[in-house]
GROMACS .gro file of C-alpha atoms in nm:
model
  333
    1MET     CA    1   2.999  -2.895  11.062
    2LYS     CA    2   3.328  -2.740  11.034
    3ILE     CA    3   3.550  -2.481  11.001
    4THR     CA    4   3.778  -2.468  10.681
    5THR     CA    5   4.007  -2.217  10.544
    6THR     CA    6   4.340  -2.304  10.359
    7LEU     CA    7   4.622  -2.065  10.409
    8MET     CA    8   4.744  -1.827  10.091
    9GLY     CA    9   4.945  -1.591  10.263
   10ALA     CA   10   4.836  -1.255  10.484
   11ALA     CA   11   4.484  -1.264  10.391
   12ALA     CA   12   4.421  -1.606  10.442
   13THR     CA   13   4.594  -1.624  10.821
   14LEU     CA   14   4.371  -1.373  10.896
   15ALA     CA   15   4.074  -1.571  10.808
   16LEU     CA   16   4.214  -1.879  10.959
   17THR     CA   17   4.292  -1.620  11.286
   18ALA     CA   18   3.902  -1.500  11.277
   19GLY     CA   19   3.799  -1.850  11.232
   20LEU     CA   20   3.997  -2.026  11.476
   21ALA     CA   21   3.874  -1.736  11.753
   22THR     CA   22   3.546  -1.857  11.718
   23ALA     CA   23   3.635  -2.245  11.747
   24GLU     CA   24   3.732  -2.215  12.155
   25ALA     CA   25   3.833  -2.592  12.266
   26ASN     CA   26   3.717  -2.732  11.912
   27PRO     CA   27   3.979  -2.972  11.727
   28GLY     CA   28   4.201  -2.850  11.457
   29LEU     CA   29   4.306  -3.067  11.117
   30ILE     CA   30   4.643  -2.998  10.961
   31ILE     CA   31   4.633  -3.144  10.622
   32ASP     CA   32   4.965  -3.249  10.447
   33LEU     CA   33   5.105  -3.137  10.111
   34GLY     CA   34   4.864  -3.303   9.849
   35GLY     CA   35   4.542  -3.130   9.901
   36LYS     CA   36   4.263  -3.341  10.085
   37PHE     CA   37   4.049  -3.473   9.796
   38ASP     CA   38   4.371  -3.705   9.717
   39LYS     CA   39   4.195  -4.017   9.719
   40SER     CA   40   4.448  -4.163   9.956
   41PHE     CA   41   4.600  -4.033  10.288
   42ASN     CA   42   4.470  -3.705  10.330
   43GLU     CA   43   4.091  -3.757  10.231
   44SER     CA   44   4.059  -4.058  10.446
   45ALA     CA   45   4.182  -3.836  10.720
   46TYR     CA   46   3.943  -3.586  10.654
   47ASN     CA   47   3.667  -3.803  10.614
   48GLY     CA   48   3.786  -3.942  10.968
   49ALA     CA   49   3.718  -3.568  11.053
   50GLN     CA   50   3.388  -3.474  10.853
   51ARG     CA   51   3.217  -3.793  11.053
   52TRP     CA   52   3.345  -3.685  11.391
   53ALA     CA   53   3.153  -3.371  11.329
   54GLU     CA   54   2.837  -3.466  11.128
   55GLU     CA   55   2.816  -3.733  11.495
   56THR     CA   56   2.863  -3.496  11.712
   57GLY     CA   57   2.748  -3.165  11.588
   58SER     CA   58   3.067  -3.010  11.684
   59ASP     CA   59   3.333  -2.767  11.430
   60TYR     CA   60   3.682  -2.838  11.408
   61ALA     CA   61   3.945  -2.569  11.291
   62GLU     CA   62   4.091  -2.699  10.906
   63THR     CA   63   4.363  -2.610  10.687
   64GLU     CA   64   4.566  -2.729  10.407
   65LEU     CA   65   4.970  -2.690  10.371
   66ALA     CA   66   5.035  -2.546  10.011
   67ASN     CA   67   5.389  -2.540  10.105
   68GLU     CA   68   5.681  -2.672  10.341
   69ALA     CA   69   5.735  -2.314  10.429
   70GLN     CA   70   5.359  -2.297  10.644
   71ARG     CA   71   5.436  -2.591  10.830
   72GLU     CA   72   5.554  -2.418  11.178
   73GLN     CA   73   5.398  -2.084  11.139
   74THR     CA   74   5.015  -2.298  11.076
   75MET     CA   75   5.055  -2.529  11.377
   76ARG     CA   76   5.148  -2.215  11.581
   77ARG     CA   77   4.827  -1.989  11.504
   78MET     CA   78   4.617  -2.312  11.549
   79ALA     CA   79   4.707  -2.313  11.876
   80GLU     CA   80   4.752  -1.979  11.927
   81ARG     CA   81   4.408  -1.942  11.865
   82GLY     CA   82   4.260  -2.189  12.111
   83ALA     CA   83   4.206  -2.536  11.881
   84ASN     CA   84   4.320  -2.870  12.062
   85PRO     CA   85   4.398  -3.068  12.004
   86VAL     CA   86   4.590  -3.006  11.726
   87VAL     CA   87   4.605  -3.264  11.445
   88VAL     CA   88   4.915  -3.313  11.228
   89LEU     CA   89   4.933  -3.506  10.899
   90GLY     CA   90   5.244  -3.680  10.781
   91PHE     CA   91   5.623  -3.768  10.870
   92ALA     CA   92   5.765  -3.431  10.718
   93ASN     CA   93   5.563  -3.185  10.992
   94ALA     CA   94   5.769  -3.436  11.281
   95SER     CA   95   6.073  -3.179  11.368
   96THR     CA   96   5.859  -2.879  11.316
   97LEU     CA   97   5.625  -3.013  11.570
   98ASP     CA   98   5.865  -3.129  11.791
   99VAL     CA   99   6.004  -2.746  11.807
  100VAL     CA  100   5.641  -2.604  11.885
  101ALA     CA  101   5.490  -2.816  12.085
  102PRO     CA  102   5.656  -2.696  12.421
  103ASP     CA  103   5.582  -2.397  12.371
  104TYR     CA  104   5.259  -2.474  12.424
  105PRO     CA  105   5.216  -2.725  12.667
  106ASP     CA  106   4.830  -2.633  12.723
  107THR     CA  107   4.799  -2.756  12.383
  108ASP     CA  108   4.768  -3.146  12.257
  109PHE     CA  109   4.897  -3.238  11.969
  110VAL     CA  110   4.871  -3.526  11.765
  111ILE     CA  111   5.094  -3.632  11.469
  112VAL     CA  112   4.993  -3.939  11.193
  113ASP     CA  113   5.241  -4.109  11.036
  114MET     CA  114   5.580  -4.030  11.283
  115VAL     CA  115   5.699  -4.021  11.640
  116VAL     CA  116   5.758  -3.699  11.806
  117ASP     CA  117   5.823  -3.725  12.205
  118GLN     CA  118   5.691  -3.435  12.395
  119PRO     CA  119   5.443  -3.499  12.679
  120ASN     CA  120   5.193  -3.278  12.490
  121VAL     CA  121   5.196  -3.468  12.203
  122LYS     CA  122   5.049  -3.822  12.094
  123SER     CA  123   5.202  -4.011  11.761
  124ILE     CA  124   5.022  -4.240  11.592
  125VAL     CA  125   5.228  -4.491  11.376
  126PHE     CA  126   5.080  -4.730  11.125
  127SER     CA  127   5.210  -5.118  11.057
  128GLU     CA  128   5.222  -5.091  10.650
  129HIS     CA  129   5.432  -5.348  10.624
  130GLU     CA  130   5.206  -5.596  10.728
  131GLY     CA  131   4.913  -5.462  10.496
  132SER     CA  132   5.173  -5.417  10.203
  133TYR     CA  133   5.251  -5.774  10.250
  134LEU     CA  134   4.930  -5.893  10.235
  135VAL     CA  135   4.843  -5.717   9.919
  136GLY     CA  136   5.176  -5.853   9.809
  137MET     CA  137   4.998  -6.226   9.846
  138MET     CA  138   4.761  -6.105   9.635
  139ALA     CA  139   4.967  -5.963   9.357
  140ALA     CA  140   5.161  -6.283   9.348
  141MET     CA  141   4.860  -6.506   9.332
  142ALA     CA  142   4.709  -6.267   9.090
  143SER     CA  143   4.982  -6.186   8.814
  144GLU     CA  144   5.006  -6.409   8.493
  145THR     CA  145   5.319  -6.311   8.437
  146GLY     CA  146   5.581  -6.371   8.745
  147THR     CA  147   5.653  -5.976   8.730
  148VAL     CA  148   5.520  -5.765   8.960
  149SER     CA  149   5.605  -5.338   9.069
  150PHE     CA  150   5.579  -5.048   9.287
  151VAL     CA  151   5.540  -4.675   9.255
  152GLY     CA  152   5.606  -4.486   9.564
  153GLY     CA  153   5.606  -4.142   9.620
  154MET     CA  154   5.876  -3.934   9.722
  155ASP     CA  155   6.181  -4.155   9.839
  156VAL     CA  156   6.212  -4.146  10.206
  157PRO     CA  157   6.199  -4.482  10.439
  158LEU     CA  158   5.850  -4.502  10.496
  159ILE     CA  159   5.759  -4.555  10.112
  160SER     CA  160   6.016  -4.778  10.161
  161LYS     CA  161   5.854  -4.970  10.435
  162PHE     CA  162   5.527  -5.048  10.186
  163ALA     CA  163   5.753  -5.122   9.951
  164CYS     CA  164   5.982  -5.381  10.142
  165GLY     CA  165   5.647  -5.526  10.339
  166TYR     CA  166   5.499  -5.563   9.949
  167ALA     CA  167   5.779  -5.751   9.838
  168GLN     CA  168   5.785  -5.990  10.142
  169GLY     CA  169   5.438  -6.104  10.068
  170VAL     CA  170   5.486  -6.142   9.662
  171LYS     CA  171   5.819  -6.400   9.773
  172ALA     CA  172   5.606  -6.592  10.030
  173VAL     CA  173   5.391  -6.715   9.726
  174ASN     CA  174   5.612  -6.656   9.455
  175ALA     CA  175   5.985  -6.686   9.546
  176ASP     CA  176   6.092  -6.644   9.187
  177ALA     CA  177   5.902  -6.327   9.121
  178ASN     CA  178   6.019  -6.027   9.005
  179VAL     CA  179   5.969  -5.688   9.188
  180ILE     CA  180   6.009  -5.350   9.055
  181VAL     CA  181   6.015  -5.100   9.246
  182ASN     CA  182   6.019  -4.724   9.136
  183MET     CA  183   6.047  -4.401   9.354
  184THR     CA  184   5.866  -4.086   9.163
  185GLY     CA  185   6.092  -3.792   9.327
  186THR     CA  186   6.307  -3.732   9.624
  187THR     CA  187   6.086  -3.349   9.736
  188PRO     CA  188   5.711  -3.360   9.850
  189ALA     CA  189   5.626  -3.258   9.474
  190ALA     CA  190   5.659  -3.662   9.417
  191TRP     CA  191   5.373  -3.682   9.649
  192ASN     CA  192   5.083  -3.477   9.385
  193ASP     CA  193   5.243  -3.602   9.014
  194PRO     CA  194   4.985  -3.828   8.849
  195VAL     CA  195   5.168  -3.793   8.525
  196LYS     CA  196   5.486  -3.924   8.595
  197GLY     CA  197   5.271  -4.167   8.820
  198ALA     CA  198   5.128  -4.343   8.489
  199GLU     CA  199   5.499  -4.248   8.331
  200LEU     CA  200   5.641  -4.487   8.585
  201THR     CA  201   5.373  -4.763   8.536
  202ARG     CA  202   5.372  -4.799   8.165
  203SER     CA  203   5.780  -4.821   8.260
  204GLN     CA  204   5.707  -5.068   8.433
  205ILE     CA  205   5.455  -5.278   8.213
  206SER     CA  206   5.727  -5.240   7.935
  207GLN     CA  207   5.905  -5.435   8.199
  208GLY     CA  208   5.648  -5.769   8.229
  209SER     CA  209   5.440  -5.624   8.531
  210ASP     CA  210   5.103  -5.691   8.567
  211VAL     CA  211   5.026  -5.614   8.891
  212VAL     CA  212   5.135  -5.269   9.033
  213PHE     CA  213   5.140  -5.122   9.403
  214ALA     CA  214   5.051  -4.753   9.422
  215ALA     CA  215   5.219  -4.594   9.750
  216ALA     CA  216   5.235  -4.246   9.692
  217GLY     CA  217   4.907  -4.003   9.729
  218GLY     CA  218   4.803  -3.834   9.462
  219THR     CA  219   5.054  -3.921   9.211
  220GLY     CA  220   4.848  -4.284   9.289
  221ILE     CA  221   4.584  -4.174   9.073
  222GLY     CA  222   4.823  -4.182   8.803
  223VAL     CA  223   4.925  -4.512   8.837
  224LEU     CA  224   4.586  -4.667   8.889
  225GLN     CA  225   4.435  -4.469   8.585
  226ALA     CA  226   4.777  -4.576   8.361
  227ALA     CA  227   4.721  -4.958   8.477
  228ALA     CA  228   4.334  -4.935   8.378
  229ASP     CA  229   4.436  -4.766   8.071
  230GLU     CA  230   4.656  -5.036   7.990
  231GLY     CA  231   4.487  -5.353   8.042
  232ILE     CA  232   4.660  -5.477   8.410
  233LEU     CA  233   4.576  -5.458   8.765
  234SER     CA  234   4.671  -5.232   9.029
  235ILE     CA  235   4.643  -5.187   9.386
  236GLY     CA  236   4.531  -4.849   9.619
  237VAL     CA  237   4.663  -4.745   9.939
  238ASP     CA  238   4.571  -4.569  10.245
  239SER     CA  239   4.133  -4.504  10.116
  240ASN     CA  240   3.965  -4.786   9.936
  241GLN     CA  241   4.043  -4.690   9.574
  242ASN     CA  242   3.863  -5.022   9.431
  243TYR     CA  243   3.610  -4.818   9.311
  244LEU     CA  244   3.840  -4.537   9.073
  245HIS     CA  245   3.839  -4.828   8.839
  246PRO     CA  246   3.634  -5.107   8.871
  247GLY     CA  247   3.731  -5.466   8.749
  248SER     CA  248   4.075  -5.310   8.773
  249VAL     CA  249   4.176  -5.260   9.072
  250LEU     CA  250   4.309  -5.558   9.302
  251THR     CA  251   4.226  -5.452   9.641
  252SER     CA  252   4.341  -5.185   9.813
  253MET     CA  253   4.568  -5.172  10.102
  254VAL     CA  254   4.429  -4.977  10.332
  255LYS     CA  255   4.560  -4.756  10.600
  256ARG     CA  256   4.293  -4.627  10.883
  257VAL     CA  257   4.376  -4.269  10.917
  258ASP     CA  258   4.016  -4.147  10.932
  259ASN     CA  259   3.994  -4.376  11.243
  260ALA     CA  260   4.308  -4.194  11.418
  261VAL     CA  261   4.165  -3.876  11.309
  262TYR     CA  262   3.815  -3.942  11.415
  263ASP     CA  263   3.922  -4.146  11.771
  264SER     CA  264   4.187  -3.866  11.879
  265PHE     CA  265   3.890  -3.561  11.842
  266THR     CA  266   3.635  -3.829  12.043
  267GLN     CA  267   3.918  -3.876  12.298
  268ALA     CA  268   4.012  -3.480  12.314
  269ALA     CA  269   3.594  -3.425  12.387
  270ALA     CA  270   3.595  -3.685  12.606
  271GLY     CA  271   3.882  -3.571  12.859
  272GLU     CA  272   4.066  -3.904  12.761
  273LEU     CA  273   4.376  -3.815  12.497
  274GLU     CA  274   4.709  -3.910  12.610
  275SER     CA  275   5.029  -3.880  12.504
  276GLY     CA  276   5.250  -4.135  12.381
  277ILE     CA  277   5.268  -4.376  12.055
  278THR     CA  278   4.958  -4.553  11.895
  279VAL     CA  279   5.086  -4.853  11.662
  280MET     CA  280   4.771  -4.921  11.444
  281GLY     CA  281   4.846  -5.252  11.291
  282LEU     CA  282   4.661  -5.587  11.154
  283GLU     CA  283   4.497  -5.657  11.509
  284ASN     CA  284   4.335  -5.361  11.610
  285GLU     CA  285   4.237  -5.297  11.198
  286GLY     CA  286   4.487  -5.020  11.174
  287VAL     CA  287   4.566  -5.142  10.825
  288GLY     CA  288   4.461  -5.427  10.586
  289PHE     CA  289   4.287  -5.497  10.272
  290ALA     CA  290   3.985  -5.376  10.103
  291MET     CA  291   3.719  -5.614   9.935
  292ASP     CA  292   3.391  -5.480   9.792
  293GLU     CA  293   3.193  -5.532   9.491
  294ASN     CA  294   3.432  -5.364   9.350
  295ASN     CA  295   3.696  -5.604   9.333
  296ALA     CA  296   3.514  -5.916   9.433
  297ASP     CA  297   3.535  -6.081   9.027
  298LEU     CA  298   3.910  -6.034   9.083
  299VAL     CA  299   3.943  -6.223   9.422
  300SER     CA  300   3.888  -6.583   9.490
  301ALA     CA  301   3.777  -6.686   9.740
  302GLU     CA  302   4.130  -6.948   9.782
  303MET     CA  303   4.323  -6.578   9.752
  304VAL     CA  304   4.079  -6.517  10.091
  305ALA     CA  305   4.143  -6.735  10.253
  306ALA     CA  306   4.521  -6.751  10.215
  307VAL     CA  307   4.568  -6.392  10.270
  308GLU     CA  308   4.344  -6.405  10.609
  309ASP     CA  309   4.531  -6.764  10.767
  310ALA     CA  310   4.868  -6.502  10.616
  311LYS     CA  311   4.700  -6.223  10.833
  312ALA     CA  312   4.653  -6.458  11.110
  313LYS     CA  313   4.985  -6.539  11.153
  314ILE     CA  314   5.134  -6.224  11.125
  315ILE     CA  315   4.905  -6.082  11.422
  316ALA     CA  316   5.006  -6.453  11.614
  317GLY     CA  317   5.409  -6.367  11.561
  318GLU     CA  318   5.413  -6.693  11.289
  319ILE     CA  319   5.521  -6.479  11.030
  320GLN     CA  320   5.755  -6.160  11.081
  321VAL     CA  321   5.717  -5.877  10.797
  322HIS     CA  322   6.048  -5.677  10.779
  323ASP     CA  323   5.992  -5.365  10.914
  324TYR     CA  324   6.211  -5.088  10.709
  325LEU     CA  325   6.208  -4.837  10.974
  326SER     CA  326   6.404  -5.091  11.196
  327ASP     CA  327   6.659  -5.181  10.965
  328ASN     CA  328   6.687  -4.984  10.645
  329SER     CA  329   6.726  -5.300  10.416
  330CYS     CA  330   6.489  -5.530  10.279
  331PRO     CA  331   6.555  -5.921  10.261
  332ALA     CA  332   6.320  -5.962   9.953
  333PHE     CA  333   6.464  -5.702   9.722
   0.00000   0.00000   0.00000
């Protein structure tokens, strides 16, 4: 069960208002640009909300952003009509939430992928660099050319965090490996441009890449498709994307946005949602790599053993993976 509304102007605003009026004290989910069926970040969040609704029999309010201008209006509408908590997805919401949250002190907010320092905001961030390191190791072990690549979405520090961890993992296996990195663009449109993603992938293939990691939202669908069409391996992101091209997707760097949303809804229902920062990393299975029947023939037991060993060492502090957000440089490039 859920309440779904998409903002598309004044009429949709009225629909959201009416929907939320019937959902007093139910949680709200604001899905970021790119849509809830992007097979990546947004869809993972949606799946977490759906899991909560199905298990509890409760409703939640949901809306999808269509453009940047809707961020503040959508947050305020959710809060004013009783949604609690209001969960917003994506780093791009941080500055808006920092302004909106103080105006609704009785509403709990949750932001996924960025930190907002307000007393009624819970911030959930991920150790993407750690998971990216592991799939970088797998890319290097699977590569036959010694050249692998990365396609990012919007050129922002968070995506460089993925790229840097990936490159470090590649270099840990093969210090002489070549890592090609391209970003799709500098505007939010970069998250939903599969055609450009495919073009970048083919360019990387022409430079020798035989494994490509996409951290680009809906754009990544084009990356994975081009890789399958050209006969090279790809690596998915956020959701387990192995199923999209069985036998072509080496693995996926899963980022458990679904758990972040599910846990937030659950904690709020129990009166246990707390503000502050929650970090989801390897130790609490917030990030990792996906294994299933779709990639079982691509990943050897030796590869899994090596990556599991590295995972244990990262958790123990024996391997330090560079966090680009803490230091905007990347020693692996």
